[in-house]
JSON list of C-alpha atoms in Angstrom, two decimals:
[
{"chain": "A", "resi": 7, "resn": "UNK", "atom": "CA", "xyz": [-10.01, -29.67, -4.94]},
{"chain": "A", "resi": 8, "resn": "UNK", "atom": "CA", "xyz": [-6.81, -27.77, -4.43]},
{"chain": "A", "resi": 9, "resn": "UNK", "atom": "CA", "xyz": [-6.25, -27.40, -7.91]},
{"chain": "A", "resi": 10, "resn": "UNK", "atom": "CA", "xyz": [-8.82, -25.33, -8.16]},
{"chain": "A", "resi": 11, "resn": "UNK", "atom": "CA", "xyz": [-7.41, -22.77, -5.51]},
{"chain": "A", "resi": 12, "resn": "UNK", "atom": "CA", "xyz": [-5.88, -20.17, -7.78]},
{"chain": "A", "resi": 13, "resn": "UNK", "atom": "CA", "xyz": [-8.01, -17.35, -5.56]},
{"chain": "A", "resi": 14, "resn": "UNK", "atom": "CA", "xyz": [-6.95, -18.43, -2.18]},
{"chain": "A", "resi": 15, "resn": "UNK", "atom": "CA", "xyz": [-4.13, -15.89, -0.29]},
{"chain": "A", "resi": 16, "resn": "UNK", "atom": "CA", "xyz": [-3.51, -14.22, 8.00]},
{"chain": "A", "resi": 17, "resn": "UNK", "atom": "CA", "xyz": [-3.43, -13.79, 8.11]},
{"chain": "A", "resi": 18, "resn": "UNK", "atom": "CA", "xyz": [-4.13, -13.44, 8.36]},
{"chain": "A", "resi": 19, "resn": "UNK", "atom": "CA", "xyz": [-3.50, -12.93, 9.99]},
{"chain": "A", "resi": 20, "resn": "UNK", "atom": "CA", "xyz": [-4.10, -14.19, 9.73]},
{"chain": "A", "resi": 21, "resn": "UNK", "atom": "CA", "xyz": [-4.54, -12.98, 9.23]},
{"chain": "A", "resi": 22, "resn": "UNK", "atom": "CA", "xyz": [-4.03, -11.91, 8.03]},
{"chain": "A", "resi": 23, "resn": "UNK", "atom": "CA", "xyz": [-3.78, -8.42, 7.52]},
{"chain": "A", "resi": 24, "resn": "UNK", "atom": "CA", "xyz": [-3.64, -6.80, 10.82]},
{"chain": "A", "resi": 25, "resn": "UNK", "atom": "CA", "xyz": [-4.89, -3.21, 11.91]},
{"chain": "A", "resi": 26, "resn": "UNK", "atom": "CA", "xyz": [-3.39, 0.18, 11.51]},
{"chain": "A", "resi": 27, "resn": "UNK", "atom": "CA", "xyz": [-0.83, 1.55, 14.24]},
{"chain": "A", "resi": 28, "resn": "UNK", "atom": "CA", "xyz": [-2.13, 1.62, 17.66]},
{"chain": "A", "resi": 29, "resn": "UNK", "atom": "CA", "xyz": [-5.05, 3.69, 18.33]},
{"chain": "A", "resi": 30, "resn": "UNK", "atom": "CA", "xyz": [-4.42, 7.55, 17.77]},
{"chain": "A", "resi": 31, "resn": "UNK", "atom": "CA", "xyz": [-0.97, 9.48, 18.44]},
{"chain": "A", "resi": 32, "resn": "UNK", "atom": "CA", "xyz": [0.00, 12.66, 20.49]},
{"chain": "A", "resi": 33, "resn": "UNK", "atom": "CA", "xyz": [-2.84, 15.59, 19.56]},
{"chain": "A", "resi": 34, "resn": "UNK", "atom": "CA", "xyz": [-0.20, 17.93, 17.64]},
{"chain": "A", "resi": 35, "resn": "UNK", "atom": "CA", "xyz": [0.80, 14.87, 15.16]},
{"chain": "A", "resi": 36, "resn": "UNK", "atom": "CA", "xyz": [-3.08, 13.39, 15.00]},
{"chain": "A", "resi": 37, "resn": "UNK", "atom": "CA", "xyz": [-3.31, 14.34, 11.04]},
{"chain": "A", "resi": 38, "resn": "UNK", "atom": "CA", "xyz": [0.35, 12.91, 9.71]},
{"chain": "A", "resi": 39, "resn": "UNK", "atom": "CA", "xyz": [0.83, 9.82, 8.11]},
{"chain": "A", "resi": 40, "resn": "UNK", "atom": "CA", "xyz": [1.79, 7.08, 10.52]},
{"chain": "A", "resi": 41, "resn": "UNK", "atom": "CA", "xyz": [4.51, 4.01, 9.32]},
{"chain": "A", "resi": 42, "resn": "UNK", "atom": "CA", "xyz": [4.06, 0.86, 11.43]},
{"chain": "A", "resi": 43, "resn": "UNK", "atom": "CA", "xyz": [5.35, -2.35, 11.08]},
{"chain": "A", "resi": 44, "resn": "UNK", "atom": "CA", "xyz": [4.15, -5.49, 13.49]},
{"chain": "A", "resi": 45, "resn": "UNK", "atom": "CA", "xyz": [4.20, -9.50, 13.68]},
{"chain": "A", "resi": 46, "resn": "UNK", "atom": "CA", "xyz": [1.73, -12.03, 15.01]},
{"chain": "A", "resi": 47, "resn": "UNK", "atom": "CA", "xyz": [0.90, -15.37, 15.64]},
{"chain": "A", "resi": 48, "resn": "UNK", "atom": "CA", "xyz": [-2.54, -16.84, 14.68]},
{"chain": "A", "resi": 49, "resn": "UNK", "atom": "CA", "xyz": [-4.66, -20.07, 14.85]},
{"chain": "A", "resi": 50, "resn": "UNK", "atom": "CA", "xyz": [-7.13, -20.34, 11.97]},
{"chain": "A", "resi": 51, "resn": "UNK", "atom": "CA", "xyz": [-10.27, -21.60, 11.60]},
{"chain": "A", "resi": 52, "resn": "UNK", "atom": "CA", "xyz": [-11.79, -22.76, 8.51]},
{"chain": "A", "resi": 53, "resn": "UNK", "atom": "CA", "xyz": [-15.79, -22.30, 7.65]},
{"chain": "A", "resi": 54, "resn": "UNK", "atom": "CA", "xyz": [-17.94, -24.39, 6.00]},
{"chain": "A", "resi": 55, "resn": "UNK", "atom": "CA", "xyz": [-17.08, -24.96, 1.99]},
{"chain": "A", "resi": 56, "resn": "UNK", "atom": "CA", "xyz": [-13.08, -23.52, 2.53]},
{"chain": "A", "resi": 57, "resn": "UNK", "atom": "CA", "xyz": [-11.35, -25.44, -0.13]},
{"chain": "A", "resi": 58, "resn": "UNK", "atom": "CA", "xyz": [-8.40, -27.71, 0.39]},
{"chain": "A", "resi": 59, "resn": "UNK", "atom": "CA", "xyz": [-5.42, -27.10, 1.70]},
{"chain": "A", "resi": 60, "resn": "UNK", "atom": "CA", "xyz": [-6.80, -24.25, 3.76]},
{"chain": "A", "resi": 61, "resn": "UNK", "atom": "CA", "xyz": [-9.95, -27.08, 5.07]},
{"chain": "A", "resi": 62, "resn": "UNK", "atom": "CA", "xyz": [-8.17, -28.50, 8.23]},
{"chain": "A", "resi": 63, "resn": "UNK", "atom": "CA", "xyz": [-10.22, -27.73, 11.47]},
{"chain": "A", "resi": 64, "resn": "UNK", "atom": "CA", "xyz": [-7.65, -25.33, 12.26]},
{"chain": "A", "resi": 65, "resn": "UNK", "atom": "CA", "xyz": [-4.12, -24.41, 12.06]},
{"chain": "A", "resi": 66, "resn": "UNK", "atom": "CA", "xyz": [-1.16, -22.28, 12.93]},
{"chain": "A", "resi": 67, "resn": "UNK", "atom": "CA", "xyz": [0.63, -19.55, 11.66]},
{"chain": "A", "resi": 68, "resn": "UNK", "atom": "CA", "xyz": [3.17, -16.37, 12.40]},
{"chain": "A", "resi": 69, "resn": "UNK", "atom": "CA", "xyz": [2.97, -13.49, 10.63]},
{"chain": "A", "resi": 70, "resn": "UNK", "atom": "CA", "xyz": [3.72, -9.38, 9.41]},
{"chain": "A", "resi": 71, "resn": "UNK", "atom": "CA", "xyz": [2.69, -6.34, 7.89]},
{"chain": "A", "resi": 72, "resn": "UNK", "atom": "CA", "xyz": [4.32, -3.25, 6.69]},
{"chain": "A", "resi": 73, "resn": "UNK", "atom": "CA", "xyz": [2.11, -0.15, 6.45]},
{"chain": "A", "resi": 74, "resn": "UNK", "atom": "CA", "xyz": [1.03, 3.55, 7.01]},
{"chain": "A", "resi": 75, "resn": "UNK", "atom": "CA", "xyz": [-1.94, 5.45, 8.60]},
{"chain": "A", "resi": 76, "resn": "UNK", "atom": "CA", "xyz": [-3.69, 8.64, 8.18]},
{"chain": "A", "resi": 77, "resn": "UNK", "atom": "CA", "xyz": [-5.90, 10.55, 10.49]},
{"chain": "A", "resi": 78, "resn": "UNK", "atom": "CA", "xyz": [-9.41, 11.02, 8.74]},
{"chain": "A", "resi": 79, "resn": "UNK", "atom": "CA", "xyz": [-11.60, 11.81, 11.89]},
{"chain": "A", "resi": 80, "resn": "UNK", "atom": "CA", "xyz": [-11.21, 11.30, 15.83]},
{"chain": "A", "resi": 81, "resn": "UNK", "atom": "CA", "xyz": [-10.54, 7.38, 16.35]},
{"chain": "A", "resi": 82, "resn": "UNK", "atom": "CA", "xyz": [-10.68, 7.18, 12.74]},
{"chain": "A", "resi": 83, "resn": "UNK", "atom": "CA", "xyz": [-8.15, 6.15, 10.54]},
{"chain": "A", "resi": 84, "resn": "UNK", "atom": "CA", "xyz": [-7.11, 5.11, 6.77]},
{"chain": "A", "resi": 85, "resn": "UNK", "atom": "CA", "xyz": [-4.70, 2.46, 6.24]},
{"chain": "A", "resi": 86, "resn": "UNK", "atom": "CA", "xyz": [-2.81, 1.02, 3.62]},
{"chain": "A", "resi": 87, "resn": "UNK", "atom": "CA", "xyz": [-0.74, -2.09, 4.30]},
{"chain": "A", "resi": 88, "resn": "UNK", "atom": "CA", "xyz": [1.08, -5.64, 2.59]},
{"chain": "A", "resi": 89, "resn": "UNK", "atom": "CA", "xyz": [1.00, -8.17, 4.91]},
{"chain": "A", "resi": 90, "resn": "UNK", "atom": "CA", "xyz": [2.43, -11.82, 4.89]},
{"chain": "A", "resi": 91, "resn": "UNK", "atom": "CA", "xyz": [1.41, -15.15, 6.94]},
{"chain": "A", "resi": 92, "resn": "UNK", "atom": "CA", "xyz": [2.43, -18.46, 6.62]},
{"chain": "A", "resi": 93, "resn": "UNK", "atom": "CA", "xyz": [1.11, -21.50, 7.72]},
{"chain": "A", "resi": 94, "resn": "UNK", "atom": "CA", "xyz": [2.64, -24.92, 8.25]},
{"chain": "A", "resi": 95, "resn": "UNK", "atom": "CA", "xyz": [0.77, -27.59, 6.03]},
{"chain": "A", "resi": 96, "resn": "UNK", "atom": "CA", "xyz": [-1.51, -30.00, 7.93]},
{"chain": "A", "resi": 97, "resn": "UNK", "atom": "CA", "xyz": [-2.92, -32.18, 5.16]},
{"chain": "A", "resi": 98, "resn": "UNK", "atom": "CA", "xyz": [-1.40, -35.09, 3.86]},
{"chain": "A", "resi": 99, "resn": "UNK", "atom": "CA", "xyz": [-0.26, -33.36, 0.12]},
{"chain": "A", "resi": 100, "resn": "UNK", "atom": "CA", "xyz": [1.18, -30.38, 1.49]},
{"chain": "A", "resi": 101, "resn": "UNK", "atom": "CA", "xyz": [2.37, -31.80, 5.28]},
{"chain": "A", "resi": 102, "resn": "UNK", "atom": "CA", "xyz": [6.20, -30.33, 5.60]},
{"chain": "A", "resi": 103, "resn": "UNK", "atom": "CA", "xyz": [5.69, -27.39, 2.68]},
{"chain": "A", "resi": 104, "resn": "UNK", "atom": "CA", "xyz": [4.41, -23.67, 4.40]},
{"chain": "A", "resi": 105, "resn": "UNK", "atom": "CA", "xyz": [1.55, -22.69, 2.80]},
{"chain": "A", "resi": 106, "resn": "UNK", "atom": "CA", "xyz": [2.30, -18.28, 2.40]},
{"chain": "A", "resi": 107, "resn": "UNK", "atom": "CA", "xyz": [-0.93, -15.99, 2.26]},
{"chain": "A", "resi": 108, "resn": "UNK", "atom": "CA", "xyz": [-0.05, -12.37, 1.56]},
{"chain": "A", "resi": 109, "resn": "UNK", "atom": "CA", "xyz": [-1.82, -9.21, 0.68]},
{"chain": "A", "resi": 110, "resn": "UNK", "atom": "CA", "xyz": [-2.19, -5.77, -0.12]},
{"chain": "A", "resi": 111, "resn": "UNK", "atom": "CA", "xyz": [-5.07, -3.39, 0.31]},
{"chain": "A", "resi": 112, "resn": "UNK", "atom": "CA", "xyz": [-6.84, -0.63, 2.17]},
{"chain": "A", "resi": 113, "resn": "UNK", "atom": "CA", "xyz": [-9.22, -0.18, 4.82]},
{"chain": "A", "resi": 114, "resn": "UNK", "atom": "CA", "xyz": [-10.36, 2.24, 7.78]},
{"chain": "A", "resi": 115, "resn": "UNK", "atom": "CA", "xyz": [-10.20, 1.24, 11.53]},
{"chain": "A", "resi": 116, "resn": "UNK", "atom": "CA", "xyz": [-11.79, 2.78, 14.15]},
{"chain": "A", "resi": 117, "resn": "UNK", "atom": "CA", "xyz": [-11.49, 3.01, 17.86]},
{"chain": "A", "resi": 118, "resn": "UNK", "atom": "CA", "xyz": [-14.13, 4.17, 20.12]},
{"chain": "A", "resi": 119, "resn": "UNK", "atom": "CA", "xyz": [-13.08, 5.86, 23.66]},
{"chain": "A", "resi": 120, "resn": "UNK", "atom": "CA", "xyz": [-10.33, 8.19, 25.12]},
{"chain": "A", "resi": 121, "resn": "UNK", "atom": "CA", "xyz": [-6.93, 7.67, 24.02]},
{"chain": "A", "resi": 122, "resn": "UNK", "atom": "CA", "xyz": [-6.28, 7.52, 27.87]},
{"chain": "A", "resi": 123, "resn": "UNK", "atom": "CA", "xyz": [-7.90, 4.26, 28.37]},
{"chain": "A", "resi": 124, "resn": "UNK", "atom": "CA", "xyz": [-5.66, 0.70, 29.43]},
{"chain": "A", "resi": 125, "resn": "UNK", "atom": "CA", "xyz": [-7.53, -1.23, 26.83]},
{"chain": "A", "resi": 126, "resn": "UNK", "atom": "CA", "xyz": [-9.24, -0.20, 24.03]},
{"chain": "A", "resi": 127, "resn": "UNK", "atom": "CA", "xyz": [-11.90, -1.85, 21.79]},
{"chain": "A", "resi": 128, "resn": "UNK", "atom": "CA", "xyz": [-11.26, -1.21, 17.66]},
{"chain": "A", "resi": 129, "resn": "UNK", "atom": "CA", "xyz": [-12.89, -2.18, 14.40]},
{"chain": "A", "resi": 130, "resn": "UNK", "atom": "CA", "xyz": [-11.44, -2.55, 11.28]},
{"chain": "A", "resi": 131, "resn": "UNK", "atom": "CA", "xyz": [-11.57, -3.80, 7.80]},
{"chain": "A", "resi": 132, "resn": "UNK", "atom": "CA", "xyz": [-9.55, -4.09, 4.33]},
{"chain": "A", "resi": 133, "resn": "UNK", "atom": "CA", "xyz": [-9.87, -4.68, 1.26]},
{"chain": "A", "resi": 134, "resn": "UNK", "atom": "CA", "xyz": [-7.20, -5.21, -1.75]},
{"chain": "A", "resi": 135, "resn": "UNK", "atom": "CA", "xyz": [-5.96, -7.98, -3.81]},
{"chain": "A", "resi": 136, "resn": "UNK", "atom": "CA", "xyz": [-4.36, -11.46, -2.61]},
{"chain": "A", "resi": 137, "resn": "UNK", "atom": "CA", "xyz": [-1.38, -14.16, -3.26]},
{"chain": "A", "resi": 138, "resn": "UNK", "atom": "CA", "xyz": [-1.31, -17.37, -2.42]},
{"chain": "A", "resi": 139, "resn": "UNK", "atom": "CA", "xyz": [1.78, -19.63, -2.30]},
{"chain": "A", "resi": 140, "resn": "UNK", "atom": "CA", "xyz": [1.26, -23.82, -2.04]},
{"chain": "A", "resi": 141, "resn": "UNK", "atom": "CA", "xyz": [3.57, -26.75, -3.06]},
{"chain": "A", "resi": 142, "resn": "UNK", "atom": "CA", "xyz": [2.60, -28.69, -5.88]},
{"chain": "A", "resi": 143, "resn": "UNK", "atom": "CA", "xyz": [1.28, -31.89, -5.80]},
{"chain": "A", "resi": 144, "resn": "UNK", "atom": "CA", "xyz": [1.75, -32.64, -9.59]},
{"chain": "A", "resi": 145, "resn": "UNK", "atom": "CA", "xyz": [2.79, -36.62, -9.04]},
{"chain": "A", "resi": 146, "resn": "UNK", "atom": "CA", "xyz": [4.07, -36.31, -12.61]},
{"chain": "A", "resi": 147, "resn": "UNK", "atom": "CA", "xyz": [7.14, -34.00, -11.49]},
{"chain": "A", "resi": 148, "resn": "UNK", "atom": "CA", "xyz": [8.97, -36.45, -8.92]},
{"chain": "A", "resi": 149, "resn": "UNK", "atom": "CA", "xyz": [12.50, -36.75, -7.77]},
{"chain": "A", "resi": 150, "resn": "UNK", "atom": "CA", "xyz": [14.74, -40.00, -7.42]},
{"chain": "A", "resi": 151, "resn": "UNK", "atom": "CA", "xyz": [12.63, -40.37, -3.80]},
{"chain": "A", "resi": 152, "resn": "UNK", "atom": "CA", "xyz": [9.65, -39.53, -4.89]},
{"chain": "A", "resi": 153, "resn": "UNK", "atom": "CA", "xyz": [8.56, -36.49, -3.98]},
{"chain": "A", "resi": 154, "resn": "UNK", "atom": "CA", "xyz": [7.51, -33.88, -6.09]},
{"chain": "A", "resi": 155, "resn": "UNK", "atom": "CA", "xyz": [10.53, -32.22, -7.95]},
{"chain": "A", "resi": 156, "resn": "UNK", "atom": "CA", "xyz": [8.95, -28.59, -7.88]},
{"chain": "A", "resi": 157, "resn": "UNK", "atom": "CA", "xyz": [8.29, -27.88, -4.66]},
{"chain": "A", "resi": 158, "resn": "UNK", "atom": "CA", "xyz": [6.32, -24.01, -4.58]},
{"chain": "A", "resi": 159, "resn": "UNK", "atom": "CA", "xyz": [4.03, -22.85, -7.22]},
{"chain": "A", "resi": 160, "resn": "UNK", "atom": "CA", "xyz": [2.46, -19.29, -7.53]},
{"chain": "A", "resi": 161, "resn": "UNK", "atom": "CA", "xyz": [-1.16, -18.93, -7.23]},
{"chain": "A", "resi": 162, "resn": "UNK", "atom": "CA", "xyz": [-4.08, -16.24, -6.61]},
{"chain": "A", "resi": 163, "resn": "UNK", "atom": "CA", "xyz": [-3.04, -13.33, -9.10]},
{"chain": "A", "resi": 164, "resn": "UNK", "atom": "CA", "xyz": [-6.77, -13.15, -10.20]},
{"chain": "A", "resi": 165, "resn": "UNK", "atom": "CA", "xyz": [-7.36, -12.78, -6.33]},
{"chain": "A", "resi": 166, "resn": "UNK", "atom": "CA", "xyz": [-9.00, -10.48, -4.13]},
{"chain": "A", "resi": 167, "resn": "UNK", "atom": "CA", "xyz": [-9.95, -10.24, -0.35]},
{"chain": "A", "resi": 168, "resn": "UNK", "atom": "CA", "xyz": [-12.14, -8.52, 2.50]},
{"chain": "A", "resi": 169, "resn": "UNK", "atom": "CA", "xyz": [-11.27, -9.06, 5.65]},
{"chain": "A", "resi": 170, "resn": "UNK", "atom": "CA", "xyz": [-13.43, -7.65, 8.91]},
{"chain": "A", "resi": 171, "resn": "UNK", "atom": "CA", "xyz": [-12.47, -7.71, 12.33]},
{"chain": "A", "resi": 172, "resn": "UNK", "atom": "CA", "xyz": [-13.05, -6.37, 16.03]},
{"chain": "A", "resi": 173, "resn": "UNK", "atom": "CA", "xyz": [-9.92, -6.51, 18.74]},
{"chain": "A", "resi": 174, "resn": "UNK", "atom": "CA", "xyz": [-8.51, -4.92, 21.97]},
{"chain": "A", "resi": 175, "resn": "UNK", "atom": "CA", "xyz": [-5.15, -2.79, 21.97]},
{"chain": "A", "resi": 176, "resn": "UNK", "atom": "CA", "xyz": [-3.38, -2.13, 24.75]},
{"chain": "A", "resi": 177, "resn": "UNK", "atom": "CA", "xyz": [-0.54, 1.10, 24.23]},
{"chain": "A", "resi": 178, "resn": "UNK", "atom": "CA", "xyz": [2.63, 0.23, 26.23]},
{"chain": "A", "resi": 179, "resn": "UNK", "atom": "CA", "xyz": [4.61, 2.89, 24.95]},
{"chain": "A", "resi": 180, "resn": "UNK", "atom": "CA", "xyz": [3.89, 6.57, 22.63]},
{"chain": "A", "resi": 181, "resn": "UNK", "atom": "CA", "xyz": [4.97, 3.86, 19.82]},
{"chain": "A", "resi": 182, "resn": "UNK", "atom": "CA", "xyz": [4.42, 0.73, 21.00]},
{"chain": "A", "resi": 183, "resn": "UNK", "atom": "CA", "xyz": [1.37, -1.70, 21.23]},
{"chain": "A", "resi": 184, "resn": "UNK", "atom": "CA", "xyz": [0.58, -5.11, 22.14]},
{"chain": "A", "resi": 185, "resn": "UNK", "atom": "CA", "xyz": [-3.20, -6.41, 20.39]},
{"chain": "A", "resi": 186, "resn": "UNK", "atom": "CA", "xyz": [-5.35, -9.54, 20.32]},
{"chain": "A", "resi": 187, "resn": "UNK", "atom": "CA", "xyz": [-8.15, -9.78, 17.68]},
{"chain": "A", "resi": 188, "resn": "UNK", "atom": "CA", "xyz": [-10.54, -12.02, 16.21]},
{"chain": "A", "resi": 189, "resn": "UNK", "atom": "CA", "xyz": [-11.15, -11.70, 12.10]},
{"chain": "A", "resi": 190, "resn": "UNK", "atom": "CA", "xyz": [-12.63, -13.16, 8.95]},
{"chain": "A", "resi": 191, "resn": "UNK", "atom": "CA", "xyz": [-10.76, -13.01, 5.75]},
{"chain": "A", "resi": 192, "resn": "UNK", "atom": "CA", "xyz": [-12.46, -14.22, 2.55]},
{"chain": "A", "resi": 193, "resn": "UNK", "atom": "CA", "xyz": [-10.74, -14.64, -0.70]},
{"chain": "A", "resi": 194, "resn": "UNK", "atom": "CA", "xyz": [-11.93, -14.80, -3.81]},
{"chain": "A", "resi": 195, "resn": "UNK", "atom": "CA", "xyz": [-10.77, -16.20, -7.24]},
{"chain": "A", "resi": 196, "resn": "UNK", "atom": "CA", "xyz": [-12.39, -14.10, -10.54]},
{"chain": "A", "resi": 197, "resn": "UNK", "atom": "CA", "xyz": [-10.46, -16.22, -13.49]},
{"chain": "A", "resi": 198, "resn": "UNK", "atom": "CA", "xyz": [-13.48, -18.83, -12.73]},
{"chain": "A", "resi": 199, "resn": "UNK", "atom": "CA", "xyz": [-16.60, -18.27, -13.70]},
{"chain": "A", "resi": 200, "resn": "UNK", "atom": "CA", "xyz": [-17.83, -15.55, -11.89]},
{"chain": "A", "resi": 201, "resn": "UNK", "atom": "CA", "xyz": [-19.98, -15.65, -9.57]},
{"chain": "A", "resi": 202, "resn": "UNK", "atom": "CA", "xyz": [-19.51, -18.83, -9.00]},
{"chain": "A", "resi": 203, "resn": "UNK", "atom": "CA", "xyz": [-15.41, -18.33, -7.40]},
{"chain": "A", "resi": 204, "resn": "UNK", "atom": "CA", "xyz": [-13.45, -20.67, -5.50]},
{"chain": "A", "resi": 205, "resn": "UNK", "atom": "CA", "xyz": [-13.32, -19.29, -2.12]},
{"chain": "A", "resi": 206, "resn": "UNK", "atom": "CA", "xyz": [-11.05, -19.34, 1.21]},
{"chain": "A", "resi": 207, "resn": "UNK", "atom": "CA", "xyz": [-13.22, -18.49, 4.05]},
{"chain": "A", "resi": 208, "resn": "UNK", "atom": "CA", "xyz": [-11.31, -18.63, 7.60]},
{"chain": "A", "resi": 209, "resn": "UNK", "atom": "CA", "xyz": [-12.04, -16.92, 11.03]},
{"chain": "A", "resi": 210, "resn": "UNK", "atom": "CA", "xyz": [-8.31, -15.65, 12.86]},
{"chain": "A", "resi": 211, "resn": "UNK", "atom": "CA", "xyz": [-7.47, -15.29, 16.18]},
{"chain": "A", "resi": 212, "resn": "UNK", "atom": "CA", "xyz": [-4.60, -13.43, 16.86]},
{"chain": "A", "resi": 213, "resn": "UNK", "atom": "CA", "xyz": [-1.79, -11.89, 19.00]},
{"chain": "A", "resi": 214, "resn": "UNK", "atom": "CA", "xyz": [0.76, -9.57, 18.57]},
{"chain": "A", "resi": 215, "resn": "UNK", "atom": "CA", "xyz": [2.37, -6.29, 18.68]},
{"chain": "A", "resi": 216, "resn": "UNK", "atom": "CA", "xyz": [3.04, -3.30, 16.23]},
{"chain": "A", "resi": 217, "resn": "UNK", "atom": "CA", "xyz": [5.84, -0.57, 15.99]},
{"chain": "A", "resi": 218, "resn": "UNK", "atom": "CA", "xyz": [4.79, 3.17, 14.87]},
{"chain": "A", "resi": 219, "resn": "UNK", "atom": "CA", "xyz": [8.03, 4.47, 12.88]},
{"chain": "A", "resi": 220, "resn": "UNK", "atom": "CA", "xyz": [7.16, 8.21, 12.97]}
]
C-alpha cells in the first residue's frame, strides 16, 4: 500500500507545522513582520484509512519550523512557515529508516484574550504543499546482506496539506514561548486520479517552544 504514498508529507508536527510566534508582541511593534523559529516533540495518531507506513497506532517524532508573522487584526495573525518532522519507522519495511514529513504553506492563527494572561488558548491553520521522505522497500535493489541497496527515496511533489489545530501558549519571556497543542494534518496526493487521492490523515499532540527573532 506504501507504494502508493507519493502524497503523504508533524508534524507535524507533527506536526507538523506548528503555529506562528507566540501570541502578539509589545503594542508599538504589533504590525511588523515577526521571524520565529521553534522545535517540538510529537506522538501521532493515525485515523481510519491512513495508508502504510504512516498506519501504526501511533508513533513518535521531534521536530522544527522556520517562519514569519504579520499582524492583520488584534490576536490575529498571518503566517508563513517550512517546517520539518521526522519520525522513527515502526513497521516492519521501514523499522530503523526515519520517515521525514516537511512542508511549506500559509495560514492565520488567532488568539482570543489579553496579551496579559499566564496561558492563552489559540487557533490556527495552514495550508501549502508537502514532501515526504521513506526508504525503499524495492527487494530488487539489495546489498551483499540483504537489505535494500537504496536506502531514501523522494516522494509527495504532487502533494498538498491542511492542517487545523487548537493549543495553549504560555509567554516566558518578550521572545520566548513554551506551547502544547493538539492538530490534524491531512495530505493529499493529486498525480492519482483525482478525487479519488491517497491520503495521510493523523491527529498530533505536541510540545514545544518557539523563538521570535525580531
Amino acid at each position: 500500500m506504501h507504494k502508493h504514498l507519493i502524497g503523504t508529507c508533524l508534524v507535524a508536527l507533527l506536526t507538523l507545522p506548528v503555529t506562528a510566534a507566540c501570541g502578539e508582541v509589545s503594542a508599538p511593534t504589533d504590525s511588523m513582520p515577526v521571524n520565529y523559529g521553534g522545535f517540538w516533540a510529537t506522538v501521532q495518531f493515525a485515523l481510519p484509512g491512513t495508508p502504510d507506513p504512516f498506519d501504526d497506532n501511533y508513533s513518535t517524532g521531534l521536530g522544527g519550523v522556520i517562519g514569519f508573522d504579520h499582524r492583520l487584526a488584534k490576536g490575529l495573525r498571518f503566517l508563513i512557515q517550512v517546517s520539518y518532522t521526522g519520525f522513527p519507522g515502526r513497521g516492519s519495511d521501514y523499522r530503523g529508516h526515519t520517515i521525514g514529513l516537511a512542508t511549506a504553506g500559509t495560514g492565520l492563527k488567532w488568539t482570543p484574550g489579553r496579551s496579559g494572561r499566564l496561558f492563552r488558548p489559540y487557533i490556527f491553520g495552514d495550508i501549502g504543499v508537502a514532501v515526504v521522505w521513506q526508504p525503499l522497500d524495492d527487494t530488487s535493489e539489495l546489498d551483499e546482506h540483504g537489505n535494500s541497496a537504496t536506502l531514501w527515496d523522494l516522494r509527495g511533489r504532487e502533494s498538498f496539506y491542511y492542517h487545523l489545530g487548537v493549543g495553549i501558549e504560555r509567554r516566558l519571556s518578550g521572545k520566548f514561548c513554551v506551547f502544547a497543542q493538539v492538530s490534524s494534518i491531512n495530505v493529499v496526493t493529486i498525480k492519482d486520479n483525482w478525487p479519488d487521492a491517497n491520503q495521510m490523515r493523523v491527529t498530533n499532540l505536541s510540545l514545544g517552544f518557539q523563538i521570535a527573532t525580531r
